[in-house]
Amino acid sequence: MKYLVRDKIFAIGDDYWIEDEQGRHAFLVDGKALRLRDTLELKDPDGQVLITLRQKMFSLRDAMTIERDDRPLASVRRKRLSLLRNHYRVTLVEGTELDVSGRILDREFTVEYDGELLAHVSRQWFHVRETYAVNVVREDTDAALLVAVAVCVIRMSERERGDD
């Protein structure tokens, strides 16, 4: 299933819809303004909070937490940086690790678990420069989590670059 994101500068306070392949609203990304730390909520079309993304406070390296029902679900940190590719590690609370790698700022990257592709983020499917897709490859995966991971690593990469 592909989810369409009309790219915005992910600034605090910005709200935007992520649509499914049929053009229906699938998720609302709700930026929470006036908070001490960067906070985004991923909501369903009815306004129910599915996932909360929060910048970790007092962390040596830039990190964000992904929460569900006010409980930690995962932690996201930059893994390593090479000249061509950014790498992030998503560590789920039960110990599972997802690898996010590719050209994050170009919106060309993958999310993998143990070498298996879970999601592919790309602009190649669209002619409009400000649009990219999160293609959830495995139907049995948590689509909201994978969309949240994509939003999270893009936000972190932009903050590192100084696009805040």
CSV table of N, CA and C in Angstrom, one decimal, residues 10-160:
chain,number,residue,atom,x,y,z
A,10,PHE,N,8.9,20.2,7.6
A,10,PHE,CA,8.3,19.7,8.8
A,10,PHE,C,8.5,20.7,10.0
A,11,ALA,N,7.8,21.8,10.0
A,11,ALA,CA,8.0,22.7,11.1
A,11,ALA,C,7.0,22.5,12.2
A,12,ILE,N,7.4,22.8,13.4
A,12,ILE,CA,6.5,22.6,14.5
A,12,ILE,C,5.2,23.4,14.2
A,13,GLY,N,4.1,22.8,14.5
A,13,GLY,CA,2.8,23.5,14.3
A,13,GLY,C,2.2,23.2,12.9
A,14,ASP,N,2.9,22.7,12.0
A,14,ASP,CA,2.4,22.3,10.7
A,14,ASP,C,1.5,21.1,10.8
A,15,ASP,N,0.4,21.1,10.2
A,15,ASP,CA,-0.5,19.9,10.1
A,15,ASP,C,-0.7,19.6,8.6
A,16,TYR,N,-0.7,18.3,8.3
A,16,TYR,CA,-0.9,17.9,6.9
A,16,TYR,C,-1.4,16.5,6.8
A,17,TRP,N,-2.1,16.2,5.7
A,17,TRP,CA,-2.7,14.9,5.5
A,17,TRP,C,-1.8,14.0,4.7
A,18,ILE,N,-1.8,12.7,5.0
A,18,ILE,CA,-1.1,11.7,4.2
A,18,ILE,C,-2.3,10.9,3.7
A,19,GLU,N,-2.3,10.7,2.3
A,19,GLU,CA,-3.4,10.0,1.7
A,19,GLU,C,-3.0,8.6,1.3
A,20,ASP,N,-4.0,7.8,1.1
A,20,ASP,CA,-3.8,6.4,0.5
A,20,ASP,C,-3.8,6.5,-1.0
A,21,GLU,N,-3.6,5.4,-1.6
A,21,GLU,CA,-3.5,5.3,-3.1
A,21,GLU,C,-4.8,5.8,-3.8
A,22,GLN,N,-5.9,5.7,-3.1
A,22,GLN,CA,-7.2,6.2,-3.7
A,22,GLN,C,-7.4,7.7,-3.4
A,23,GLY,N,-6.5,8.3,-2.8
A,23,GLY,CA,-6.7,9.8,-2.5
A,23,GLY,C,-7.5,10.1,-1.3
A,24,ARG,N,-7.7,9.0,-0.5
A,24,ARG,CA,-8.5,9.2,0.8
A,24,ARG,C,-7.5,9.6,1.9
A,25,HIS,N,-8.0,10.4,2.9
A,25,HIS,CA,-7.1,10.8,4.0
A,25,HIS,C,-6.9,9.5,4.8
A,26,ALA,N,-5.6,9.2,5.0
A,26,ALA,CA,-5.2,8.0,5.8
A,26,ALA,C,-4.7,8.4,7.2
A,27,PHE,N,-3.8,9.4,7.2
A,27,PHE,CA,-3.2,9.9,8.5
A,27,PHE,C,-3.1,11.4,8.5
A,28,LEU,N,-3.3,12.0,9.6
A,28,LEU,CA,-3.0,13.4,9.8
A,28,LEU,C,-1.8,13.5,10.7
A,29,VAL,N,-0.8,14.3,10.2
A,29,VAL,CA,0.4,14.6,11.0
A,29,VAL,C,0.1,16.0,11.6
A,30,ASP,N,0.0,15.9,12.9
A,30,ASP,CA,-0.3,17.1,13.7
A,30,ASP,C,0.9,17.6,14.5
A,31,GLY,N,1.5,18.7,14.1
A,31,GLY,CA,2.6,19.3,14.8
A,31,GLY,C,2.1,20.1,16.0
A,32,LYS,N,2.7,19.8,17.1
A,32,LYS,CA,2.3,20.4,18.3
A,32,LYS,C,3.2,21.6,18.6
A,33,ALA,N,2.7,22.8,18.5
A,33,ALA,CA,3.4,24.0,18.7
A,33,ALA,C,3.5,24.3,20.2
A,34,LEU,N,4.5,25.2,20.5
A,34,LEU,CA,4.7,25.7,21.9
A,34,LEU,C,4.9,24.6,22.9
A,35,ARG,N,5.7,23.6,22.5
A,35,ARG,CA,6.2,22.6,23.4
A,35,ARG,C,7.7,22.7,23.6
A,36,LEU,N,8.2,22.3,24.7
A,36,LEU,CA,9.6,22.4,24.9
A,36,LEU,C,10.4,21.5,23.9
A,37,ARG,N,9.9,20.4,23.5
A,37,ARG,CA,10.6,19.6,22.6
A,37,ARG,C,9.7,19.3,21.4
A,38,ASP,N,10.3,19.0,20.3
A,38,ASP,CA,9.6,18.7,19.0
A,38,ASP,C,8.7,17.5,19.2
A,39,THR,N,7.4,17.8,18.9
A,39,THR,CA,6.4,16.7,19.1
A,39,THR,C,5.4,16.7,17.9
A,40,LEU,N,5.2,15.5,17.4
A,40,LEU,CA,4.3,15.3,16.3
A,40,LEU,C,3.3,14.2,16.6
A,41,GLU,N,2.1,14.3,16.2
A,41,GLU,CA,1.1,13.2,16.4
A,41,GLU,C,0.6,12.7,15.1
A,42,LEU,N,0.6,11.4,14.9
A,42,LEU,CA,0.1,10.8,13.7
A,42,LEU,C,-1.3,10.3,14.1
A,43,LYS,N,-2.4,10.9,13.5
A,43,LYS,CA,-3.8,10.6,13.8
A,43,LYS,C,-4.5,9.9,12.7
A,44,ASP,N,-5.5,9.1,13.0
A,44,ASP,CA,-6.3,8.5,11.9
A,44,ASP,C,-7.3,9.6,11.5
A,45,PRO,N,-8.1,9.3,10.4
A,45,PRO,CA,-9.0,10.4,9.9
A,45,PRO,C,-10.0,10.9,10.9
A,46,ASP,N,-10.3,10.1,11.9
A,46,ASP,CA,-11.3,10.5,12.9
A,46,ASP,C,-10.7,11.3,14.0
A,47,GLY,N,-9.4,11.6,14.0
A,47,GLY,CA,-8.7,12.4,15.0
A,47,GLY,C,-8.1,11.6,16.1
A,48,GLN,N,-8.2,10.3,16.1
A,48,GLN,CA,-7.7,9.4,17.1
A,48,GLN,C,-6.1,9.4,17.0
A,49,VAL,N,-5.4,9.6,18.1
A,49,VAL,CA,-3.9,9.6,18.0
A,49,VAL,C,-3.5,8.2,17.9
A,50,LEU,N,-2.7,7.8,16.9
A,50,LEU,CA,-2.2,6.5,16.7
A,50,LEU,C,-0.8,6.4,17.3
A,51,ILE,N,0.0,7.4,16.9
A,51,ILE,CA,1.4,7.4,17.3
A,51,ILE,C,1.8,8.8,17.6
A,52,THR,N,2.7,9.0,18.6
A,52,THR,CA,3.3,10.3,19.0
A,52,THR,C,4.8,10.2,18.8
A,53,LEU,N,5.3,11.2,18.2
A,53,LEU,CA,6.8,11.3,17.9
A,53,LEU,C,7.3,12.4,18.8
A,54,ARG,N,8.3,12.2,19.6
A,54,ARG,CA,8.9,13.2,20.5
A,54,ARG,C,10.4,13.2,20.4
A,55,GLN,N,10.9,14.4,20.4
A,55,GLN,CA,12.4,14.6,20.4
A,55,GLN,C,12.8,14.2,21.9
A,56,LYS,N,13.9,13.4,21.9
A,56,LYS,CA,14.4,13.0,23.3
A,56,LYS,C,15.1,14.2,23.9
A,57,MET,N,14.8,14.4,25.1
A,57,MET,CA,15.5,15.5,25.8
A,57,MET,C,16.8,14.9,26.5
A,58,PHE,N,17.8,15.7,26.6
A,58,PHE,CA,19.0,15.4,27.3
A,58,PHE,C,19.7,14.1,26.7
A,59,SER,N,19.7,14.0,25.4
A,59,SER,CA,20.3,12.9,24.7
A,59,SER,C,21.6,13.3,24.1
A,60,LEU,N,22.7,12.5,24.2
A,60,LEU,CA,24.0,12.9,23.7
A,60,LEU,C,23.9,13.0,22.1
A,61,ARG,N,23.2,12.1,21.5
A,61,ARG,CA,23.0,12.1,20.1
A,61,ARG,C,21.5,12.5,19.8
A,62,ASP,N,21.3,13.1,18.7
A,62,ASP,CA,19.9,13.4,18.3
A,62,ASP,C,19.1,12.1,18.3
A,63,ALA,N,17.9,12.1,19.0
A,63,ALA,CA,17.1,10.9,19.0
A,63,ALA,C,15.6,11.4,19.2
A,64,MET,N,14.7,10.5,18.7
A,64,MET,CA,13.3,10.7,18.9
A,64,MET,C,12.7,9.4,19.4
A,65,THR,N,11.6,9.6,20.2
A,65,THR,CA,10.9,8.4,20.6
A,65,THR,C,9.6,8.3,19.8
A,66,ILE,N,9.2,7.1,19.6
A,66,ILE,CA,7.9,6.8,19.0
A,66,ILE,C,7.0,6.2,20.1
A,67,GLU,N,5.9,6.7,20.4
A,67,GLU,CA,5.0,6.2,21.4
A,67,GLU,C,3.6,5.8,20.9
A,68,ARG,N,3.1,4.9,21.5
A,68,ARG,CA,1.7,4.5,21.2
A,68,ARG,C,1.0,4.4,22.6
A,69,ASP,N,-0.2,5.0,22.7
A,69,ASP,CA,-1.0,5.0,23.9
A,69,ASP,C,-0.1,5.4,25.1
A,70,ASP,N,0.7,6.5,24.9
A,70,ASP,CA,1.6,7.1,26.0
A,70,ASP,C,2.6,6.1,26.5
A,71,ARG,N,2.9,5.1,25.8
A,71,ARG,CA,4.0,4.1,26.1
A,71,ARG,C,5.0,4.1,25.0
A,72,PRO,N,6.3,4.0,25.4
A,72,PRO,CA,7.3,4.0,24.3
A,72,PRO,C,7.1,2.7,23.4
A,73,LEU,N,7.3,3.0,22.1
A,73,LEU,CA,7.2,1.9,21.2
A,73,LEU,C,8.5,1.7,20.5
A,74,ALA,N,9.3,2.8,20.3
A,74,ALA,CA,10.6,2.7,19.6
A,74,ALA,C,11.4,3.9,19.9
A,75,SER,N,12.7,3.8,19.6
A,75,SER,CA,13.6,4.9,19.7
A,75,SER,C,14.3,5.0,18.3
A,76,VAL,N,14.5,6.2,17.8
A,76,VAL,CA,15.2,6.4,16.5
A,76,VAL,C,16.4,7.2,16.7
A,77,ARG,N,17.5,6.7,16.2
A,77,ARG,CA,18.8,7.4,16.3
A,77,ARG,C,19.5,7.3,15.0
A,78,ARG,N,20.4,8.3,14.7
A,78,ARG,CA,21.2,8.2,13.5
A,78,ARG,C,22.3,7.2,13.8
A,79,LYS,N,22.4,6.3,12.9
A,79,LYS,CA,23.3,5.2,13.0
A,79,LYS,C,24.7,5.6,12.6
A,80,ARG,N,24.9,6.0,11.4
A,80,ARG,CA,26.2,6.5,10.9
A,80,ARG,C,25.9,7.3,9.6
A,81,LEU,N,26.9,8.1,9.3
A,81,LEU,CA,26.7,9.0,8.1
A,81,LEU,C,27.9,8.7,7.2
A,82,SER,N,27.6,8.5,5.9
A,82,SER,CA,28.6,8.4,4.9
A,82,SER,C,28.3,9.6,3.9
A,83,LEU,N,29.1,9.7,2.9
A,83,LEU,CA,28.9,10.8,2.0
A,83,LEU,C,27.7,10.7,1.2
A,84,LEU,N,27.2,9.5,0.9
A,84,LEU,CA,26.1,9.2,0.0
A,84,LEU,C,24.8,8.8,0.7
A,85,ARG,N,24.9,8.2,1.9
A,85,ARG,CA,23.7,7.6,2.5
A,85,ARG,C,23.6,8.0,3.9
A,86,ASN,N,22.4,8.2,4.4
A,86,ASN,CA,22.2,8.4,5.8
A,86,ASN,C,21.6,7.0,6.4
A,87,HIS,N,22.0,6.7,7.6
A,87,HIS,CA,21.5,5.5,8.2
A,87,HIS,C,20.9,5.8,9.6
A,88,TYR,N,19.8,5.3,9.8
A,88,TYR,CA,19.1,5.4,11.1
A,88,TYR,C,18.8,4.0,11.6
A,89,ARG,N,18.8,3.9,13.0
A,89,ARG,CA,18.4,2.6,13.6
A,89,ARG,C,17.1,2.9,14.4
A,90,VAL,N,16.1,2.1,14.2
A,90,VAL,CA,14.9,2.2,14.9
A,90,VAL,C,14.9,0.9,15.8
A,91,THR,N,14.9,1.2,17.1
A,91,THR,CA,14.9,0.1,18.1
A,91,THR,C,13.6,0.0,18.8
A,92,LEU,N,12.8,-1.1,18.5
A,92,LEU,CA,11.5,-1.3,19.1
A,92,LEU,C,11.7,-1.7,20.6
A,93,VAL,N,10.8,-1.5,21.4
A,93,VAL,CA,10.9,-1.8,22.9
A,93,VAL,C,11.2,-3.2,23.1
A,94,GLU,N,10.7,-4.1,22.3
A,94,GLU,CA,11.0,-5.6,22.5
A,94,GLU,C,12.4,-6.0,22.0
A,95,GLY,N,13.2,-5.0,21.4
A,95,GLY,CA,14.5,-5.3,21.0
A,95,GLY,C,14.7,-5.5,19.5
A,96,THR,N,13.6,-5.6,18.7
A,96,THR,CA,13.7,-5.6,17.3
A,96,THR,C,14.3,-4.3,16.8
A,97,GLU,N,15.2,-4.5,15.8
A,97,GLU,CA,15.8,-3.3,15.2
A,97,GLU,C,15.5,-3.2,13.7
A,98,LEU,N,15.1,-2.0,13.3
A,98,LEU,CA,14.8,-1.7,11.9
A,98,LEU,C,16.0,-0.8,11.4
A,99,ASP,N,16.4,-1.0,10.1
A,99,ASP,CA,17.4,-0.2,9.6
A,99,ASP,C,16.8,0.7,8.5
A,100,VAL,N,17.1,2.0,8.6
A,100,VAL,CA,16.6,3.0,7.7
A,100,VAL,C,17.8,3.5,7.0
A,101,SER,N,17.9,3.4,5.6
A,101,SER,CA,19.1,3.9,4.9
A,101,SER,C,18.7,4.4,3.5
A,102,GLY,N,19.5,5.3,3.0
A,102,GLY,CA,19.3,5.9,1.7
A,102,GLY,C,19.5,7.4,1.8
A,103,ARG,N,19.0,8.1,0.8
A,103,ARG,CA,19.1,9.5,0.7
A,103,ARG,C,17.9,10.2,1.4
A,104,ILE,N,17.9,10.3,2.7
A,104,ILE,CA,16.8,10.8,3.4
A,104,ILE,C,16.2,12.1,2.9
A,105,LEU,N,17.1,13.1,2.8
A,105,LEU,CA,16.7,14.4,2.4
A,105,LEU,C,16.1,14.5,0.9
A,106,ASP,N,16.6,13.5,0.1
A,106,ASP,CA,16.0,13.4,-1.3
A,106,ASP,C,14.8,12.5,-1.3
A,107,ARG,N,14.3,12.0,-0.2
A,107,ARG,CA,13.1,11.2,0.0
A,107,ARG,C,13.3,9.9,-0.9
A,108,GLU,N,14.5,9.3,-0.8
A,108,GLU,CA,14.8,8.0,-1.5
A,108,GLU,C,15.5,7.1,-0.5
A,109,PHE,N,14.7,6.3,0.3
A,109,PHE,CA,15.3,5.5,1.3
A,109,PHE,C,14.4,4.3,1.6
A,110,THR,N,14.9,3.3,2.3
A,110,THR,CA,14.2,2.1,2.6
A,110,THR,C,14.2,1.9,4.1
A,111,VAL,N,13.2,1.1,4.6
A,111,VAL,CA,13.1,0.6,5.9
A,111,VAL,C,13.2,-0.9,5.9
A,112,GLU,N,14.1,-1.5,6.5
A,112,GLU,CA,14.3,-3.0,6.5
A,112,GLU,C,14.4,-3.6,7.9
A,113,TYR,N,14.0,-4.8,7.9
A,113,TYR,CA,14.2,-5.6,9.1
A,113,TYR,C,15.0,-6.9,8.7
A,114,ASP,N,16.2,-7.0,9.3
A,114,ASP,CA,17.0,-8.2,9.1
A,114,ASP,C,17.2,-8.5,7.6
A,115,GLY,N,17.4,-7.4,6.8
A,115,GLY,CA,17.6,-7.5,5.3
A,115,GLY,C,16.3,-7.6,4.5
A,116,GLU,N,15.2,-7.7,5.1
A,116,GLU,CA,13.9,-7.8,4.4
A,116,GLU,C,13.3,-6.4,4.3
A,117,LEU,N,12.9,-6.0,3.1
A,117,LEU,CA,12.3,-4.7,2.8
A,117,LEU,C,10.9,-4.6,3.4
A,118,LEU,N,10.7,-3.6,4.2
A,118,LEU,CA,9.4,-3.4,4.8
A,118,LEU,C,8.7,-2.2,4.1
A,119,ALA,N,9.5,-1.2,3.8
A,119,ALA,CA,8.9,0.0,3.2
A,119,ALA,C,9.9,0.7,2.3
A,120,HIS,N,9.5,1.3,1.3
A,120,HIS,CA,10.3,2.1,0.4
A,120,HIS,C,9.7,3.5,0.3
A,121,VAL,N,10.5,4.5,0.6
A,121,VAL,CA,10.1,5.9,0.4
A,121,VAL,C,10.8,6.5,-0.8
A,122,SER,N,10.0,7.0,-1.7
A,122,SER,CA,10.5,7.5,-2.9
A,122,SER,C,9.7,8.6,-3.5
A,123,ARG,N,10.3,9.5,-4.3
A,123,ARG,CA,9.7,10.5,-5.1
A,123,ARG,C,9.5,10.0,-6.5
A,124,GLN,N,10.1,8.9,-6.9
A,124,GLN,CA,10.2,8.5,-8.3
A,124,GLN,C,8.8,8.2,-8.9
A,125,TRP,N,7.8,8.0,-8.1
A,125,TRP,CA,6.5,7.6,-8.6
A,125,TRP,C,5.7,8.9,-9.0
A,126,PHE,N,6.3,10.1,-8.7
A,126,PHE,CA,5.5,11.3,-8.9
A,126,PHE,C,6.3,12.3,-9.7
A,127,HIS,N,5.6,13.1,-10.5
A,127,HIS,CA,6.3,14.1,-11.3
A,127,HIS,C,6.3,15.4,-10.5
A,128,VAL,N,5.5,15.6,-9.5
A,128,VAL,CA,5.5,16.8,-8.6
A,128,VAL,C,6.7,16.7,-7.6
A,129,ARG,N,7.5,17.6,-7.6
A,129,ARG,CA,8.7,17.6,-6.8
A,129,ARG,C,8.4,17.5,-5.3
A,130,GLU,N,7.4,18.1,-4.8
A,130,GLU,CA,7.0,18.2,-3.4
A,130,GLU,C,6.2,17.0,-2.9
A,131,THR,N,6.2,15.9,-3.7
A,131,THR,CA,5.4,14.7,-3.3
A,131,THR,C,6.3,13.5,-3.3
A,132,TYR,N,6.1,12.7,-2.3
A,132,TYR,CA,6.7,11.4,-2.2
A,132,TYR,C,5.8,10.4,-1.7
A,133,ALA,N,6.1,9.1,-1.8
A,133,ALA,CA,5.3,8.0,-1.3
A,133,ALA,C,6.0,7.2,-0.3
A,134,VAL,N,5.3,6.7,0.7
A,134,VAL,CA,5.8,5.6,1.6
A,134,VAL,C,5.1,4.4,1.1
A,135,ASN,N,5.8,3.5,0.5
A,135,ASN,CA,5.2,2.3,-0.1
A,135,ASN,C,5.5,1.2,1.0
A,136,VAL,N,4.4,0.8,1.7
A,136,VAL,CA,4.5,-0.3,2.7
A,136,VAL,C,4.4,-1.6,1.9
A,137,VAL,N,5.6,-2.3,1.8
A,137,VAL,CA,5.7,-3.5,1.0
A,137,VAL,C,5.0,-4.7,1.6
A,138,ARG,N,5.1,-4.9,2.9
A,138,ARG,CA,4.5,-6.1,3.5
A,138,ARG,C,3.1,-5.7,4.1
A,139,GLU,N,2.1,-6.3,3.7
A,139,GLU,CA,0.8,-6.0,4.1
A,139,GLU,C,0.5,-6.3,5.6
A,140,ASP,N,1.3,-7.2,6.2
A,140,ASP,CA,1.1,-7.6,7.6
A,140,ASP,C,1.9,-6.7,8.6
A,141,THR,N,2.5,-5.7,8.1
A,141,THR,CA,3.3,-4.8,9.0
A,141,THR,C,2.4,-3.6,9.4
A,142,ASP,N,2.8,-2.9,10.4
A,142,ASP,CA,2.1,-1.8,11.0
A,142,ASP,C,2.4,-0.6,10.2
A,143,ALA,N,1.4,-0.3,9.3
A,143,ALA,CA,1.6,0.9,8.3
A,143,ALA,C,1.8,2.2,9.1
A,144,ALA,N,1.0,2.4,10.1
A,144,ALA,CA,1.2,3.7,10.9
A,144,ALA,C,2.6,3.8,11.5
A,145,LEU,N,3.2,2.7,11.9
A,145,LEU,CA,4.5,2.7,12.5
A,145,LEU,C,5.5,3.1,11.4
A,146,LEU,N,5.4,2.5,10.2
A,146,LEU,CA,6.3,2.7,9.1
A,146,LEU,C,6.2,4.1,8.6
A,147,VAL,N,5.0,4.7,8.5
A,147,VAL,CA,4.8,6.1,8.1
A,147,VAL,C,5.4,7.0,9.2
A,148,ALA,N,5.2,6.7,10.4
A,148,ALA,CA,5.8,7.4,11.5
A,148,ALA,C,7.3,7.4,11.5
A,149,VAL,N,7.9,6.3,11.2
A,149,VAL,CA,9.4,6.2,11.0
A,149,VAL,C,9.9,7.1,9.9
A,150,ALA,N,9.2,7.1,8.8
A,150,ALA,CA,9.6,7.9,7.6
A,150,ALA,C,9.5,9.4,8.0
A,151,VAL,N,8.4,9.8,8.7
A,151,VAL,CA,8.3,11.2,9.1
A,151,VAL,C,9.4,11.6,10.1
A,152,CYS,N,9.7,10.7,11.0
A,152,CYS,CA,10.6,10.9,12.0
A,152,CYS,C,12.1,11.1,11.5
A,153,VAL,N,12.5,10.2,10.6
A,153,VAL,CA,13.9,10.3,10.1
A,153,VAL,C,14.0,11.5,9.2
A,154,ILE,N,13.0,11.9,8.4
A,154,ILE,CA,13.0,13.1,7.6
A,154,ILE,C,13.1,14.3,8.5
A,155,ARG,N,12.3,14.3,9.6
A,155,ARG,CA,12.4,15.4,10.5
A,155,ARG,C,13.8,15.6,11.1
A,156,MET,N,14.4,14.4,11.6
A,156,MET,CA,15.7,14.4,12.2
A,156,MET,C,16.8,14.9,11.2
A,157,SER,N,16.7,14.4,9.9
A,157,SER,CA,17.7,14.8,8.9
A,157,SER,C,17.6,16.3,8.6
A,158,GLU,N,16.4,16.8,8.5
A,158,GLU,CA,16.2,18.3,8.3
A,158,GLU,C,16.7,19.1,9.4
A,159,ARG,N,16.5,18.6,10.7
A,159,ARG,CA,17.0,19.3,11.8
A,159,ARG,C,18.6,19.3,11.9
A,160,GLU,N,19.2,18.1,11.5
A,160,GLU,CA,20.6,18.1,11.4
A,160,GLU,C,21.2,19.0,10.4
